[in-house]
Amino acid sequence: MRVPERVSTTFWRAVTAWLLLYWQFSTPGRGPELPFWPHPCMRKASERPTATVHEVARVAGVSAATVSRLLNGTAKVSDDKRQAIEQAIERLNYKPNVLAQNLKTGSSRTVGILTQSLASGYFADAMAGVDDALQGTGYAPLIVSGHWHADEEAERIELLIARRVDGLVILSGNLEDAQILALSEQVPIVVFGRDLQGPRTYGFSLDNYRGACDAVEHLVAHGHRDIAFIAGPSDHRDALARLAGYRDTLAKHGIKAQRKLVLQGDFSESGGLRAVERLLASNQRFTAIFAANDLTAYGARLALFRRGITVPDEVSVVGFDDLHSSMYTTPPLTTVRQPLFDVGQRLGRAILRMIRQQPLELEVPEPSLVVRESVRAI
Amino acid sequence: MRVPERVSTTFWRAVTAWLLLYWQFSTPGRGPELPFWPHPCMRKASERPTATVHEVARVAGVSAATVSRLLNGTAKVSDDKRQAIEQAIERLNYKPNVLAQNLKTGSSRTVGILTQSLASGYFADAMAGVDDALQGTGYAPLIVSGHWHADEEAERIELLIARRVDGLVILSGNLEDAQILALSEQVPIVVFGRDLQGPRTYGFSLDNYRGACDAVEHLVAHGHRDIAFIAGPSDHRDALARLAGYRDTLAKHGIKAQRKLVLQGDFSESGGLRAVERLLASNQRFTAIFAANDLTAYGARLALFRRGITVPDEVSVVGFDDLHSSMYTTPPLTTVRQPLFDVGQRLGRAILRMIRQQPLELEVPEPSLVVRESVRAI
DNA sequence: TTGAAAGCGGTACCAG
DNA sequence: CTGGTACCGCTTTCAA
């Protein structure tokens, strides 16, 4: 007896199906509560492959080209054919295959978003804005995260480009300007967090310097002179701008900058907490704290709380960003508002225009101080 | 003189290019600070279309099929050819066109994630978890948001399916179970927030009831008997489970449930704030508040703060979810932790297994009480 | 092990 | 306005 050289695939399907079945029932700990997993060959019936243009065309008695034309409005189609096609589409429940469209048109109708953290309220707002702008345009966002690490960012962007995104939205990050410009050879890019311009690149940032000035002005106007500053990461341009705003505003009012009042933070709650602990330990006199961002302010506020120092009665606190939750801290935090959702929308609209090769019309929104209850006049 | 019927496209290109140019310089308010926008025909040079398999094949002196085989490891390729191909790939900087691969293989190497809000810390953690699980697998997440609205959810899912996602991760939401099961005909689905099982569906939720019981037990163990509860939306199953846990635990300890101590909230800070204002206005005695989620607890805490009621000295507060920020509220919030990142990872791994037709191995994580400083013994 | 060739599902050009 | 047809870039038989 000879074994046939090429055993039919049907045979093997059956074999693996039975193996799978056997495995499921024999594996210890795989009780009935786990879902039964059918082998694909047992599921074929439920897979209803969607119709194609050709089938629609055949049913409607026209050519595939005509169906395509109707669907895309590329050309006029006579009324009777339109009706026939529409009926056929209805009957076959036809849905165009985006994958095929993509291949043909060379565009994936997708814009990549590079964020730094999926779990950050700061970026989430901006992403929501981009998403909002993309809504109803046929473009979908493909979101990846670079975790504030240049290498990772570059790698993720490669991924996006491999997937042929039509445009790229970069939210901050540590990439070099030159890298971004280089990337823009391959895909139009808008970037938030730096001012950048190129043939297929447009970047803008909010005026962090100005925001910081406003915050410190506010404090000074309320009689504060001994104002501590908890800085952000020293390699972060926004953090640096905020520090500069703090310094310059102090100088403008003839207040001598005291080195001990500037603490290093890292844009996180724990950084703020530790900074204030150091500040307290230094015995330096201060009546107010300006935190480089809201998270830092939260941490600072907790450190004060632990020492029984009340806000704003004993110490005033100002933050930066205006995260949602800053409205509900105790007391509600006075902070510099960054309109991130708005920023996101603008980014989304901008990348869409770039993709469509329309000229940009952009005005950059401004940060603004939102006064709540964490500052007291002294 | 006759005008040619079909004017060359080159001609029109030139015309539109000049129009665009003219427009840019003539539009008032379009100063030099706006980026100059070149017409596509002026950019062709910078667009470096990536090489194709065929070109690689030609350069390497082999067939396209062989290149494909090498790339996918589908079959053995002789050493000399491999070298030639690798060199050609290097030289041409070849990158496979994912779009074409997608069309051919019928899979987009994409999993859709339906979240309810892009800007919510709760969902963000779960999404980060899914993203983490997908990392390095070749699958990318396509994220859409349903905004807690069944219609919108259904619509967004249609979008995902049109884009031929290979799998779907649904984070909570208001879809009917039946709808989800129906959808699973077209694509495997894992869903968080409900217990669901089907041939291509797997859903699980955390034990909200149990979590709520733990929270109330904790309060009772600290001597509290007049415990207020701020409920979540009454159409939300998690909210209901938490309410049930509250009621049952009270009953278990022989504490009479008082109707006035159960306030309606909506899972938001403002809901919590208003609820406590109503509670205070009702003059009902209470020594503790159990909030249906952390956001609600934040609002409740602010309402107490406004009245000068201290936490935990006068009133204890317990939340649910354990958002990041709960660690830094004043005082840090005692709350029921939902391991959302972990949940996200499991969801991601699960959908991957379903896509690959591997059997599932799932154990559901448990919520756990994390004790911080917002509860005092009385 | 390898090459030729047939599509995957659309779109767009051409001629009529 | 419409149908025929080539092709987008890749994978996968089939046959050698």
Short mmCIF file of C-alpha atoms in Angstrom, two decimals, chain B:
data_model
loop_
_atom_site.label_atom_id
_atom_site.label_comp_id
_atom_site.label_asym_id
_atom_site.label_seq_id
_atom_site.Cartn_x
_atom_site.Cartn_y
_atom_site.Cartn_z
CA MET B 1 -6.84 77.03 -35.11
CA ARG B 2 -8.27 74.07 -33.26
CA VAL B 3 -8.04 73.47 -29.54
CA PRO B 4 -6.96 69.89 -28.89
CA GLU B 5 -9.76 67.91 -27.30
CA ARG B 6 -7.69 66.39 -24.60
CA VAL B 7 -5.32 68.90 -23.15
CA SER B 8 -2.29 67.30 -21.67
CA THR B 9 -2.31 66.77 -17.92
CA THR B 10 1.09 68.34 -17.76
CA PHE B 11 -0.47 71.55 -18.92
CA TRP B 12 -3.09 71.50 -16.19
CA ARG B 13 -0.55 70.66 -13.60
CA ALA B 14 1.37 73.76 -14.51
CA VAL B 15 -1.76 75.85 -14.41
CA THR B 16 -2.83 74.70 -10.97
CA ALA B 17 0.68 75.05 -9.66
CA TRP B 18 0.76 78.67 -10.74
CA LEU B 19 -2.69 79.32 -9.39
CA LEU B 20 -1.65 77.93 -6.04
CA LEU B 21 1.42 80.06 -6.08
CA TYR B 22 -0.54 83.16 -7.00
CA TRP B 23 -3.11 82.44 -4.32
CA GLN B 24 -0.48 82.12 -1.68
CA PHE B 25 1.09 85.46 -2.43
CA SER B 26 -2.10 87.36 -3.02
CA THR B 27 -4.17 86.20 -0.05
CA PRO B 28 -4.24 89.01 2.51
CA GLY B 29 -3.08 87.92 5.94
CA ARG B 30 -0.99 85.13 4.50
CA GLY B 31 2.29 86.53 5.60
CA PRO B 32 5.65 84.91 5.17
CA GLU B 33 5.30 83.21 8.55
CA LEU B 34 2.92 80.69 7.03
CA PRO B 35 4.62 77.77 5.33
CA PHE B 36 4.97 77.94 1.63
CA TRP B 37 2.96 75.16 0.14
CA PRO B 38 4.42 73.63 -2.99
CA HIS B 39 2.20 72.08 -5.57
CA PRO B 40 2.62 68.30 -5.86
CA CYS B 41 4.14 68.55 -9.29
CA MET B 42 6.98 70.52 -7.77
CA ARG B 43 7.64 67.84 -5.22
CA LYS B 44 7.94 64.72 -7.25
CA ALA B 45 11.66 64.63 -6.80
CA SER B 46 11.47 64.31 -3.03
CA GLU B 47 9.00 61.48 -3.19
CA ARG B 48 11.09 58.42 -3.28
CA PRO B 49 8.70 55.59 -4.02
CA THR B 50 9.92 52.52 -2.23
CA ALA B 51 11.13 49.63 -4.27
CA THR B 52 8.92 46.62 -4.91
CA VAL B 53 9.60 42.91 -4.67
CA HIS B 54 9.97 42.83 -8.40
CA GLU B 55 12.72 45.38 -8.43
CA VAL B 56 14.50 43.59 -5.65
CA ALA B 57 14.09 40.37 -7.57
CA ARG B 58 15.44 41.92 -10.74
CA VAL B 59 18.46 43.40 -9.00
CA ALA B 60 19.15 40.15 -7.20
CA GLY B 61 18.65 38.15 -10.34
CA VAL B 62 15.90 35.97 -8.90
CA SER B 63 12.14 35.86 -9.10
CA ALA B 64 9.73 37.87 -6.99
CA ALA B 65 8.42 34.65 -5.53
CA THR B 66 11.81 33.80 -4.12
CA VAL B 67 12.15 37.20 -2.51
CA SER B 68 8.77 36.77 -0.92
CA ARG B 69 9.69 33.33 0.31
CA LEU B 70 12.87 34.56 1.91
CA LEU B 71 11.10 37.43 3.60
CA ASN B 72 8.37 35.27 5.01
CA GLY B 73 10.45 32.21 5.65
CA THR B 74 7.87 30.28 3.67
CA ALA B 75 10.43 28.02 2.08
CA LYS B 76 14.11 27.33 1.99
CA VAL B 77 16.21 29.61 -0.18
CA SER B 78 19.71 28.70 -1.26
CA ASP B 79 22.50 30.59 0.38
CA ASP B 80 23.80 32.43 -2.66
CA LYS B 81 20.37 33.69 -3.59
CA ARG B 82 19.69 34.75 -0.05
CA GLN B 83 22.83 36.84 -0.09
CA ALA B 84 21.99 38.42 -3.39
CA ILE B 85 18.50 39.23 -2.21
CA GLU B 86 19.65 40.66 1.07
CA GLN B 87 22.10 42.88 -0.71
CA ALA B 88 19.47 44.05 -3.14
CA ILE B 89 17.10 44.84 -0.27
CA GLU B 90 19.82 46.78 1.42
CA ARG B 91 20.76 48.68 -1.68
CA LEU B 92 17.22 49.59 -2.67
CA ASN B 93 16.19 50.21 0.92
CA TYR B 94 13.25 47.96 0.27
CA LYS B 95 10.33 47.94 2.68
CA PRO B 96 7.44 45.58 2.03
CA ASN B 97 4.21 47.36 1.27
CA VAL B 98 1.91 46.43 4.08
CA LEU B 99 -1.11 47.51 2.08
CA ALA B 100 -0.42 44.95 -0.60
CA GLN B 101 0.33 42.27 1.95
CA ASN B 102 -2.96 43.08 3.59
CA LEU B 103 -4.92 42.76 0.40
CA LYS B 104 -3.29 39.50 -0.49
CA THR B 105 -3.54 37.88 2.89
CA GLY B 106 -6.93 39.37 3.68
CA SER B 107 -5.72 40.51 7.07
CA SER B 108 -4.82 44.01 8.10
CA ARG B 109 -2.66 42.99 11.05
CA THR B 110 -4.65 45.42 13.08
CA VAL B 111 -6.84 45.00 16.11
CA GLY B 112 -9.57 47.48 16.79
CA ILE B 113 -10.07 48.88 20.24
CA LEU B 114 -13.38 50.39 21.15
CA THR B 115 -13.03 52.61 24.15
CA GLN B 116 -15.60 54.91 25.64
CA SER B 117 -13.42 57.94 26.08
CA LEU B 118 -9.99 58.78 24.80
CA ALA B 119 -9.47 61.18 27.67
CA SER B 120 -10.28 58.96 30.60
CA GLY B 121 -7.64 57.66 32.96
CA TYR B 122 -9.70 54.56 33.49
CA PHE B 123 -9.76 53.45 29.88
CA ALA B 124 -6.35 54.84 29.13
CA ASP B 125 -4.78 52.31 31.46
CA ALA B 126 -6.56 49.45 29.80
CA MET B 127 -5.60 50.70 26.35
CA ALA B 128 -2.01 50.99 27.44
CA GLY B 129 -2.22 47.38 28.54
CA VAL B 130 -3.60 46.21 25.21
CA ASP B 131 -0.97 48.22 23.41
CA ASP B 132 1.68 46.60 25.53
CA ALA B 133 0.43 43.13 24.74
CA LEU B 134 0.38 43.91 21.02
CA GLN B 135 3.89 45.29 21.06
CA GLY B 136 6.26 43.41 18.84
CA THR B 137 3.61 41.09 17.45
CA GLY B 138 3.19 42.93 14.18
CA TYR B 139 -0.30 43.93 15.15
CA ALA B 140 -1.18 47.56 15.67
CA PRO B 141 -4.15 48.88 17.59
CA LEU B 142 -6.75 51.01 15.86
CA ILE B 143 -8.48 52.98 18.57
CA VAL B 144 -11.95 54.47 18.31
CA SER B 145 -14.23 55.93 20.91
CA GLY B 146 -17.90 55.31 21.42
CA HIS B 147 -18.55 57.94 24.08
CA TRP B 148 -20.87 55.67 26.03
CA HIS B 149 -23.44 55.75 23.31
CA ALA B 150 -24.65 52.49 21.82
CA ASP B 151 -25.36 53.96 18.38
CA GLU B 152 -21.99 55.57 18.16
CA GLU B 153 -20.32 52.39 19.33
CA ALA B 154 -22.04 50.36 16.66
CA GLU B 155 -21.06 52.89 14.03
CA ARG B 156 -17.42 52.97 15.07
CA ILE B 157 -17.28 49.21 15.08
CA GLU B 158 -18.63 49.18 11.55
CA LEU B 159 -15.72 51.43 10.70
CA LEU B 160 -13.27 49.03 12.27
CA ILE B 161 -14.76 46.10 10.45
CA ALA B 162 -14.71 47.99 7.17
CA ARG B 163 -11.02 48.41 7.78
CA ARG B 164 -10.79 44.67 8.19
CA VAL B 165 -9.42 44.59 11.69
CA ASP B 166 -8.43 41.06 12.58
CA GLY B 167 -9.83 41.29 16.05
CA LEU B 168 -11.80 43.59 18.26
CA VAL B 169 -11.31 44.64 21.84
CA ILE B 170 -14.35 46.26 23.36
CA LEU B 171 -13.92 48.16 26.56
CA SER B 172 -17.24 48.33 28.32
CA GLY B 173 -20.01 50.27 26.65
CA ASN B 174 -23.72 50.07 26.09
CA LEU B 175 -24.02 47.56 23.26
CA GLU B 176 -26.41 44.68 23.73
CA ASP B 177 -24.84 41.29 24.26
CA ALA B 178 -26.73 40.08 21.22
CA GLN B 179 -25.22 42.79 19.07
CA ILE B 180 -21.76 41.77 20.13
CA LEU B 181 -22.45 38.14 19.45
CA ALA B 182 -23.76 39.10 16.01
CA LEU B 183 -20.66 41.13 15.32
CA SER B 184 -18.51 38.19 16.29
CA GLU B 185 -19.66 36.48 13.12
CA GLN B 186 -17.43 38.87 11.29
CA VAL B 187 -14.51 39.20 13.64
CA PRO B 188 -13.30 37.64 16.89
CA ILE B 189 -14.08 39.80 19.87
CA VAL B 190 -12.93 40.12 23.43
CA VAL B 191 -14.87 42.41 25.66
CA PHE B 192 -14.18 43.83 29.05
CA GLY B 193 -17.04 44.71 31.32
CA ARG B 194 -19.40 41.84 30.80
CA ASP B 195 -19.34 38.10 31.01
CA LEU B 196 -19.92 36.75 27.59
CA GLN B 197 -19.05 33.64 25.79
CA GLY B 198 -19.47 32.52 22.25
CA PRO B 199 -17.59 30.75 19.52
CA ARG B 200 -15.57 33.84 18.68
CA THR B 201 -16.34 35.94 21.70
CA TYR B 202 -14.91 36.10 25.13
CA GLY B 203 -15.86 38.64 27.73
CA PHE B 204 -15.07 39.05 31.36
CA SER B 205 -15.49 41.68 33.98
CA LEU B 206 -13.92 42.28 37.31
CA ASP B 207 -15.86 41.35 40.36
CA ASN B 208 -17.34 44.72 41.14
CA TYR B 209 -19.69 43.26 43.68
CA ARG B 210 -16.89 41.73 45.63
CA GLY B 211 -14.84 44.93 45.45
CA ALA B 212 -17.71 46.95 46.83
CA CYS B 213 -18.17 44.44 49.63
CA ASP B 214 -14.51 44.75 50.56
CA ALA B 215 -14.78 48.52 50.67
CA VAL B 216 -17.81 48.52 52.91
CA GLU B 217 -16.34 45.80 55.11
CA HIS B 218 -13.33 48.02 55.58
CA LEU B 219 -15.52 50.90 56.64
CA VAL B 220 -17.56 48.75 58.98
CA ALA B 221 -14.43 47.29 60.49
CA HIS B 222 -13.38 50.82 61.32
CA GLY B 223 -16.56 51.39 63.25
CA HIS B 224 -18.63 53.12 60.59
CA ARG B 225 -22.31 52.36 60.45
CA ASP B 226 -23.77 55.43 58.82
CA ILE B 227 -22.22 54.99 55.44
CA ALA B 228 -23.44 57.00 52.49
CA PHE B 229 -23.16 55.63 48.98
CA ILE B 230 -22.91 57.72 45.86
CA ALA B 231 -24.08 55.52 43.04
CA GLY B 232 -23.07 55.48 39.41
CA PRO B 233 -25.38 55.66 36.40
CA SER B 234 -28.32 53.34 36.99
CA ASP B 235 -27.96 51.79 33.54
CA HIS B 236 -24.37 50.78 34.11
CA ARG B 237 -23.86 47.23 35.24
CA ASP B 238 -20.68 47.88 37.19
CA ALA B 239 -22.44 50.68 39.02
CA LEU B 240 -25.29 48.34 39.89
CA ALA B 241 -22.96 45.64 41.13
CA ARG B 242 -21.23 48.11 43.39
CA LEU B 243 -24.54 49.28 44.78
CA ALA B 244 -25.55 45.69 45.45
CA GLY B 245 -22.28 45.07 47.24
CA TYR B 246 -22.89 48.09 49.41
CA ARG B 247 -26.42 47.03 50.30
CA ASP B 248 -25.62 43.41 50.97
CA THR B 249 -22.63 44.13 53.14
CA LEU B 250 -24.62 46.55 55.23
CA ALA B 251 -27.34 43.94 55.59
CA LYS B 252 -24.81 41.29 56.47
CA HIS B 253 -23.76 43.38 59.45
CA GLY B 254 -27.29 44.08 60.46
CA ILE B 255 -27.07 47.70 59.52
CA LYS B 256 -30.35 49.09 58.38
CA ALA B 257 -30.08 50.61 54.92
CA GLN B 258 -31.24 54.17 54.96
CA ARG B 259 -32.66 55.41 51.76
CA LYS B 260 -31.40 58.93 52.26
CA LEU B 261 -27.84 57.66 52.41
CA VAL B 262 -27.91 56.44 48.85
CA LEU B 263 -27.32 59.31 46.46
CA GLN B 264 -27.43 59.27 42.72
CA GLY B 265 -24.16 60.14 41.03
CA ASP B 266 -22.94 59.73 37.49
CA PHE B 267 -19.34 58.53 37.78
CA SER B 268 -18.09 62.11 37.40
CA GLU B 269 -16.56 64.56 39.82
CA SER B 270 -19.40 67.01 39.51
CA GLY B 271 -21.89 64.24 40.21
CA GLY B 272 -20.07 63.40 43.41
CA LEU B 273 -19.91 67.03 44.41
CA ARG B 274 -23.61 67.59 43.94
CA ALA B 275 -24.50 64.36 45.68
CA VAL B 276 -22.65 65.35 48.80
CA GLU B 277 -24.25 68.77 48.73
CA ARG B 278 -27.63 67.06 48.70
CA LEU B 279 -26.53 64.71 51.44
CA LEU B 280 -25.41 67.59 53.60
CA ALA B 281 -28.63 69.46 52.93
CA SER B 282 -30.65 66.44 54.03
CA ASN B 283 -29.17 66.63 57.51
CA GLN B 284 -28.82 62.88 57.51
CA ARG B 285 -26.12 61.71 59.87
CA PHE B 286 -23.17 59.96 58.22
CA THR B 287 -19.59 59.24 59.13
CA ALA B 288 -18.38 57.79 55.86
CA ILE B 289 -18.93 57.99 52.15
CA PHE B 290 -18.40 55.17 49.70
CA ALA B 291 -18.21 56.57 46.21
CA ALA B 292 -18.98 54.36 43.23
CA ASN B 293 -15.77 55.47 41.55
CA ASP B 294 -12.74 57.61 42.22
CA LEU B 295 -13.90 60.59 40.20
CA THR B 296 -17.05 60.67 42.29
CA ALA B 297 -14.91 60.49 45.39
CA TYR B 298 -12.89 63.48 44.22
CA GLY B 299 -16.04 65.52 43.81
CA ALA B 300 -17.36 64.36 47.16
CA ARG B 301 -14.11 65.26 48.80
CA LEU B 302 -14.25 68.76 47.35
CA ALA B 303 -17.82 69.25 48.57
CA LEU B 304 -16.73 68.31 52.08
CA PHE B 305 -13.73 70.61 51.81
CA ARG B 306 -15.94 73.50 50.86
CA ARG B 307 -17.97 72.98 54.03
CA GLY B 308 -14.83 72.75 56.09
CA ILE B 309 -15.39 69.09 56.85
CA THR B 310 -12.08 67.29 57.16
CA VAL B 311 -11.25 63.91 55.69
CA PRO B 312 -10.78 61.50 57.36
CA ASP B 313 -11.18 63.10 60.79
CA GLU B 314 -14.80 63.98 60.43
CA VAL B 315 -15.83 61.91 57.44
CA SER B 316 -14.12 58.90 55.87
CA VAL B 317 -14.14 58.41 52.12
CA VAL B 318 -13.57 55.32 50.01
CA GLY B 319 -13.47 55.25 46.22
CA PHE B 320 -13.41 52.64 43.49
CA ASP B 321 -10.99 52.17 40.56
CA ASP B 322 -7.71 53.42 41.96
CA LEU B 323 -6.83 55.92 39.30
CA HIS B 324 -3.22 57.08 39.35
CA SER B 325 -4.14 60.40 40.86
CA SER B 326 -5.85 58.80 43.83
CA MET B 327 -2.44 58.27 45.31
CA TYR B 328 -1.93 62.01 45.44
CA THR B 329 -5.22 63.40 46.59
CA THR B 330 -5.26 64.98 50.01
CA PRO B 331 -5.48 62.76 51.84
CA PRO B 332 -4.49 59.88 49.55
CA LEU B 333 -7.64 57.96 48.78
CA THR B 334 -8.45 54.53 50.08
CA THR B 335 -10.03 52.79 47.16
CA VAL B 336 -10.75 49.52 45.41
CA ARG B 337 -8.07 48.85 42.89
CA GLN B 338 -8.98 47.62 39.44
CA PRO B 339 -5.85 46.37 37.73
CA LEU B 340 -6.76 47.93 34.41
CA PHE B 341 -3.36 47.76 32.80
CA ASP B 342 -3.25 44.09 33.63
CA VAL B 343 -6.76 43.68 32.28
CA GLY B 344 -5.68 45.40 29.08
CA GLN B 345 -2.73 43.07 28.70
CA ARG B 346 -4.93 40.05 29.14
CA LEU B 347 -7.38 41.38 26.61
CA GLY B 348 -4.57 41.97 24.17
CA ARG B 349 -3.13 38.52 24.62
CA ALA B 350 -6.57 36.98 24.40
CA ILE B 351 -7.48 38.64 21.12
CA LEU B 352 -4.14 37.63 19.71
CA ARG B 353 -4.80 34.03 20.57
CA MET B 354 -8.25 34.19 19.09
CA ILE B 355 -6.88 35.66 15.90
CA ARG B 356 -4.33 32.90 15.70
CA GLN B 357 -6.98 30.36 16.52
CA GLN B 358 -5.19 29.24 19.58
CA PRO B 359 -7.23 28.22 22.60
CA LEU B 360 -7.65 30.75 25.37
CA GLU B 361 -6.13 30.48 28.78
CA LEU B 362 -7.64 33.12 30.93
CA GLU B 363 -7.89 33.83 34.55
CA VAL B 364 -9.66 36.90 35.63
CA PRO B 365 -7.78 39.26 37.95
CA GLU B 366 -9.39 40.41 41.14
CA PRO B 367 -10.04 43.88 42.44
CA SER B 368 -8.41 44.57 45.77
CA LEU B 369 -8.76 47.22 48.41
CA VAL B 370 -5.82 49.55 48.68
CA VAL B 371 -5.76 51.20 52.04
CA ARG B 372 -4.45 54.73 52.15
CA GLU B 373 -5.41 57.60 54.39
CA SER B 374 -8.96 58.62 53.77
CA VAL B 375 -10.54 56.33 56.34
CA ARG B 376 -10.34 56.75 60.10
CA ALA B 377 -11.51 54.42 62.79
CA ILE B 378 -14.26 55.77 64.98
#
